[in-house]
Short mmCIF file of N, CA and C in Angstrom, two decimals:
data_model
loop_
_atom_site.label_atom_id
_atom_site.label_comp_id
_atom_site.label_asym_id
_atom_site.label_seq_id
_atom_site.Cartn_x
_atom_site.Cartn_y
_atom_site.Cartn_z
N UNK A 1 -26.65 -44.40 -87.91
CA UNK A 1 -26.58 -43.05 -87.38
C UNK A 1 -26.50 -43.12 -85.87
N UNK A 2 -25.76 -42.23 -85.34
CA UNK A 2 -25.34 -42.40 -84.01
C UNK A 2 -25.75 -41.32 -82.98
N UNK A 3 -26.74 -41.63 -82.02
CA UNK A 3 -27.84 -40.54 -81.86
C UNK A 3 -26.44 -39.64 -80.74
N UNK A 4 -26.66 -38.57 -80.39
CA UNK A 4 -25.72 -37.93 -79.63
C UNK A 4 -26.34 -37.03 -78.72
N UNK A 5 -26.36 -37.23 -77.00
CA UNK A 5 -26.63 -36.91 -76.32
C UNK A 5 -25.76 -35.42 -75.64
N UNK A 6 -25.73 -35.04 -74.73
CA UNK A 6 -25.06 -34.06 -73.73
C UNK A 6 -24.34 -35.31 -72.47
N UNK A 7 -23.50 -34.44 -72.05
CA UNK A 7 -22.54 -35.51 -71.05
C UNK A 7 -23.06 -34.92 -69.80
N UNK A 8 -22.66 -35.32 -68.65
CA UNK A 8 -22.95 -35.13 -67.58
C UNK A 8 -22.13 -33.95 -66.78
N UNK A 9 -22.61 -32.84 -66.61
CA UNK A 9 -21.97 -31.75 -66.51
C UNK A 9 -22.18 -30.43 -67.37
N UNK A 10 -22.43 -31.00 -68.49
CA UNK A 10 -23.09 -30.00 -69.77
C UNK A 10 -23.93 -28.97 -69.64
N UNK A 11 -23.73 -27.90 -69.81
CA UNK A 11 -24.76 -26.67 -69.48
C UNK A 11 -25.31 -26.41 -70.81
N UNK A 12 -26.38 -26.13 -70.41
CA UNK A 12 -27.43 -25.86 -71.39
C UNK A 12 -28.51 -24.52 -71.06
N UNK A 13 -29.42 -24.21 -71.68
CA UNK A 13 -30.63 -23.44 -71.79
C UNK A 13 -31.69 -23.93 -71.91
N UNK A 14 -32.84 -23.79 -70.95
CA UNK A 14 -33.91 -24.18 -71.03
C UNK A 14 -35.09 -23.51 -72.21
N UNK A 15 -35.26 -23.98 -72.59
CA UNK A 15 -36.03 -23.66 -74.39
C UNK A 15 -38.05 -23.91 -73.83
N UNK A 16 -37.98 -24.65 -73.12
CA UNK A 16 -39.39 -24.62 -72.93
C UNK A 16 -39.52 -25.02 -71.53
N UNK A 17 -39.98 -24.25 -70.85
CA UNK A 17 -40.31 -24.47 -68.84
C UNK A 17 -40.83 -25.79 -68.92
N UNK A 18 -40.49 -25.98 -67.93
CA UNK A 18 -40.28 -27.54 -67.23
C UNK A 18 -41.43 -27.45 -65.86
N UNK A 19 -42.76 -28.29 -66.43
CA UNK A 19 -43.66 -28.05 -65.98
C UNK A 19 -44.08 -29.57 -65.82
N UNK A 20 -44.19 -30.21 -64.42
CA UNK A 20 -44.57 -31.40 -64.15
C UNK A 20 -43.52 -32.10 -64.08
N UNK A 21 -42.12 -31.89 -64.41
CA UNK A 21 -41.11 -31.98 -63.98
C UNK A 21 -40.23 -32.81 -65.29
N UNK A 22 -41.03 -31.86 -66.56
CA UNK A 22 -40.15 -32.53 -67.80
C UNK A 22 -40.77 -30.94 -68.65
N UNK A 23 -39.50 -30.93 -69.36
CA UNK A 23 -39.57 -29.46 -70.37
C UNK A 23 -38.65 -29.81 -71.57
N UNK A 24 -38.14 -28.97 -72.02
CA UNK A 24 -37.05 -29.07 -73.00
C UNK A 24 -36.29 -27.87 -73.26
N UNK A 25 -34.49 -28.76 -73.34
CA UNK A 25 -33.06 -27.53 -73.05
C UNK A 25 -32.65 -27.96 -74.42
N UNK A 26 -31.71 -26.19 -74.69
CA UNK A 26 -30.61 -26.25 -75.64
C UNK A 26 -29.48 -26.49 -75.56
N UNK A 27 -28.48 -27.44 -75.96
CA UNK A 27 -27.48 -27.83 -75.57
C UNK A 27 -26.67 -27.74 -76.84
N UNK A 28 -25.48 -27.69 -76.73
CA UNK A 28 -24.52 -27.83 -78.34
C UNK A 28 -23.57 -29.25 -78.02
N UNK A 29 -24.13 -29.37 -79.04
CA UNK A 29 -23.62 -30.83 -79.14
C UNK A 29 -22.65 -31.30 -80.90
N UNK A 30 -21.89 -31.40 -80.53
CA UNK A 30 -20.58 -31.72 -81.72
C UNK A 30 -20.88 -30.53 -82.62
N UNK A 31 -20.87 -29.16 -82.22
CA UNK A 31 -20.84 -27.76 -82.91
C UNK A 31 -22.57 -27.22 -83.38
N UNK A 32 -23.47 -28.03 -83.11
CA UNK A 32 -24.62 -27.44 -83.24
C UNK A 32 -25.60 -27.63 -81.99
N UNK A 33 -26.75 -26.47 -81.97
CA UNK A 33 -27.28 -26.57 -80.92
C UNK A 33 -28.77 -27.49 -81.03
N UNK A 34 -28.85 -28.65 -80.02
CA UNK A 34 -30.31 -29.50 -80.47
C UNK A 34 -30.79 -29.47 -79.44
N UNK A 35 -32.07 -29.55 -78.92
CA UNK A 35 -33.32 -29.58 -78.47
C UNK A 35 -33.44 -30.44 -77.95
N UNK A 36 -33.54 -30.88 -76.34
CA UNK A 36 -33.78 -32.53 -76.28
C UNK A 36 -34.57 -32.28 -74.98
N UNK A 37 -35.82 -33.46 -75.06
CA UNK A 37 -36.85 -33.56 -73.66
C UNK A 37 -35.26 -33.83 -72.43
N UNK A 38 -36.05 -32.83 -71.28
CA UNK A 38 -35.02 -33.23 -70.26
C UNK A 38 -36.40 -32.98 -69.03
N UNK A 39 -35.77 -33.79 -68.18
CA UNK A 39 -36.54 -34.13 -66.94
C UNK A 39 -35.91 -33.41 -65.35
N UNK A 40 -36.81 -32.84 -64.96
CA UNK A 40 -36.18 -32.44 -63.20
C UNK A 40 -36.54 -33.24 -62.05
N UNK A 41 -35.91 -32.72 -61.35
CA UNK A 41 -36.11 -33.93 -60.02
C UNK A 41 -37.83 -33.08 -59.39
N UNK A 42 -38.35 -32.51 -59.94
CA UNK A 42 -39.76 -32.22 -59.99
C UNK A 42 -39.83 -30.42 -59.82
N UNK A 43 -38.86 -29.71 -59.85
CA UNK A 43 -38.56 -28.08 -59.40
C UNK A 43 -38.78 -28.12 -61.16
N UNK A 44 -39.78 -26.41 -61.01
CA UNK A 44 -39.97 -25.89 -62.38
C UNK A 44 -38.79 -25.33 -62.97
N UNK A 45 -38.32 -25.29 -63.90
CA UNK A 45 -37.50 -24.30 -64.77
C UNK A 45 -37.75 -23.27 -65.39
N UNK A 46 -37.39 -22.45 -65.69
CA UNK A 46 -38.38 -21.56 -66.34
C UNK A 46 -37.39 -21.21 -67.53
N UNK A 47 -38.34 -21.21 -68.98
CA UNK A 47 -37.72 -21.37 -69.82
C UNK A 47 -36.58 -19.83 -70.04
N UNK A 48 -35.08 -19.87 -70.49
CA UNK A 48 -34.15 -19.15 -70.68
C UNK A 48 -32.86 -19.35 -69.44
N UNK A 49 -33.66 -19.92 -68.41
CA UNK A 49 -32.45 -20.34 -67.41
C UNK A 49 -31.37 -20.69 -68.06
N UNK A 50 -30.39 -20.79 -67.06
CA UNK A 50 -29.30 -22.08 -67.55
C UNK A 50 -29.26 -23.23 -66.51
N UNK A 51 -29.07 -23.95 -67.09
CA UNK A 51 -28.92 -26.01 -66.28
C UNK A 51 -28.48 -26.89 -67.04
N UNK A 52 -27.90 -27.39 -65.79
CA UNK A 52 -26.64 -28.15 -66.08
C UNK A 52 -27.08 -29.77 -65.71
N UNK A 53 -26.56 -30.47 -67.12
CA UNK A 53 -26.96 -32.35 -66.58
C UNK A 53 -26.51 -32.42 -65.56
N UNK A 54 -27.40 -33.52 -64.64
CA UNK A 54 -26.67 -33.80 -63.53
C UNK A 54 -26.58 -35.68 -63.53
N UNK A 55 -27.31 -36.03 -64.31
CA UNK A 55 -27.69 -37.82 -64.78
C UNK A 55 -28.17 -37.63 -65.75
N UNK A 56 -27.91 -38.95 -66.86
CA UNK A 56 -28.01 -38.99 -67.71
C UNK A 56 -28.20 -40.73 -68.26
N UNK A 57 -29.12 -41.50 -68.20
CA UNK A 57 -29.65 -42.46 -68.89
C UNK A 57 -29.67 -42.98 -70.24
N UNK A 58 -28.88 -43.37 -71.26
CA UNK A 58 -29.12 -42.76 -72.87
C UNK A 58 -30.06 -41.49 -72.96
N UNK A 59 -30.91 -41.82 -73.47
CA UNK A 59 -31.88 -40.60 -73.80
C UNK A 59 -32.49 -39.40 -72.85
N UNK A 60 -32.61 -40.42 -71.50
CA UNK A 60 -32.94 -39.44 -70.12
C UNK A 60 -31.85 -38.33 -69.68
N UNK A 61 -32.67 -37.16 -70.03
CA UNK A 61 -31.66 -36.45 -69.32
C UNK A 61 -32.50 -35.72 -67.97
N UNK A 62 -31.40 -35.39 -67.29
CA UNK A 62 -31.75 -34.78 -65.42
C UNK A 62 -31.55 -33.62 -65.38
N UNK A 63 -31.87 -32.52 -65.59
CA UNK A 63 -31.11 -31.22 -65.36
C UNK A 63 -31.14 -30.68 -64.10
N UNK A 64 -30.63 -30.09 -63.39
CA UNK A 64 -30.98 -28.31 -62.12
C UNK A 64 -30.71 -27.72 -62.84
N UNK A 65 -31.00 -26.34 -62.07
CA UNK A 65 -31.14 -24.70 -62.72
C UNK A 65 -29.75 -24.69 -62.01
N UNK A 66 -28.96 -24.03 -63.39
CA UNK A 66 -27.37 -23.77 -62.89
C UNK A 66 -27.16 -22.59 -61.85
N UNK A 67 -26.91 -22.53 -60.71
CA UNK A 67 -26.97 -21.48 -59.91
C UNK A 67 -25.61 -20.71 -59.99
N UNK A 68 -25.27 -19.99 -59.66
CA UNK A 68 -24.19 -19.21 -59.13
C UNK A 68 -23.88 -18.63 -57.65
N UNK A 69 -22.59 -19.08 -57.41
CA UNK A 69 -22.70 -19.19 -55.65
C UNK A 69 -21.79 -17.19 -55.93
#
């Protein structure tokens, strides 16, 4: 079985605030949406945002809060 991550660039939804500088986002991944621990560069998220990978390690993921300019 072939575990399947988000790519780098991928926007997602934050599902649970990101507190201590790890939470967990919704992402769709090959047509369904999964749940995966993601980590910040230490800024809270607050869960329902949107953020976007910015690095990605196999399993580590990096998010920011997707802004709009």
């Amino acid at each position: 079985v072939k575990d399947v991550y988000p790519e780098i660039g991928q926007q997602g939804t934050m599902y649970l605030s990101s507190t201590g500088g790890k939470g967990q986002a919704k992402f769709s991944v090959d047509g369904k949406y999964i749940i995966y621990t993601i980590h910040t560069r230490g800024e809270v998220i607050p869960t329902g945002k949107n953020v976007v990978v910015v690095s990605r390690d196999n399993a580590l993921l990096i998010v920011e809060e997707l802004t709009r300019d």
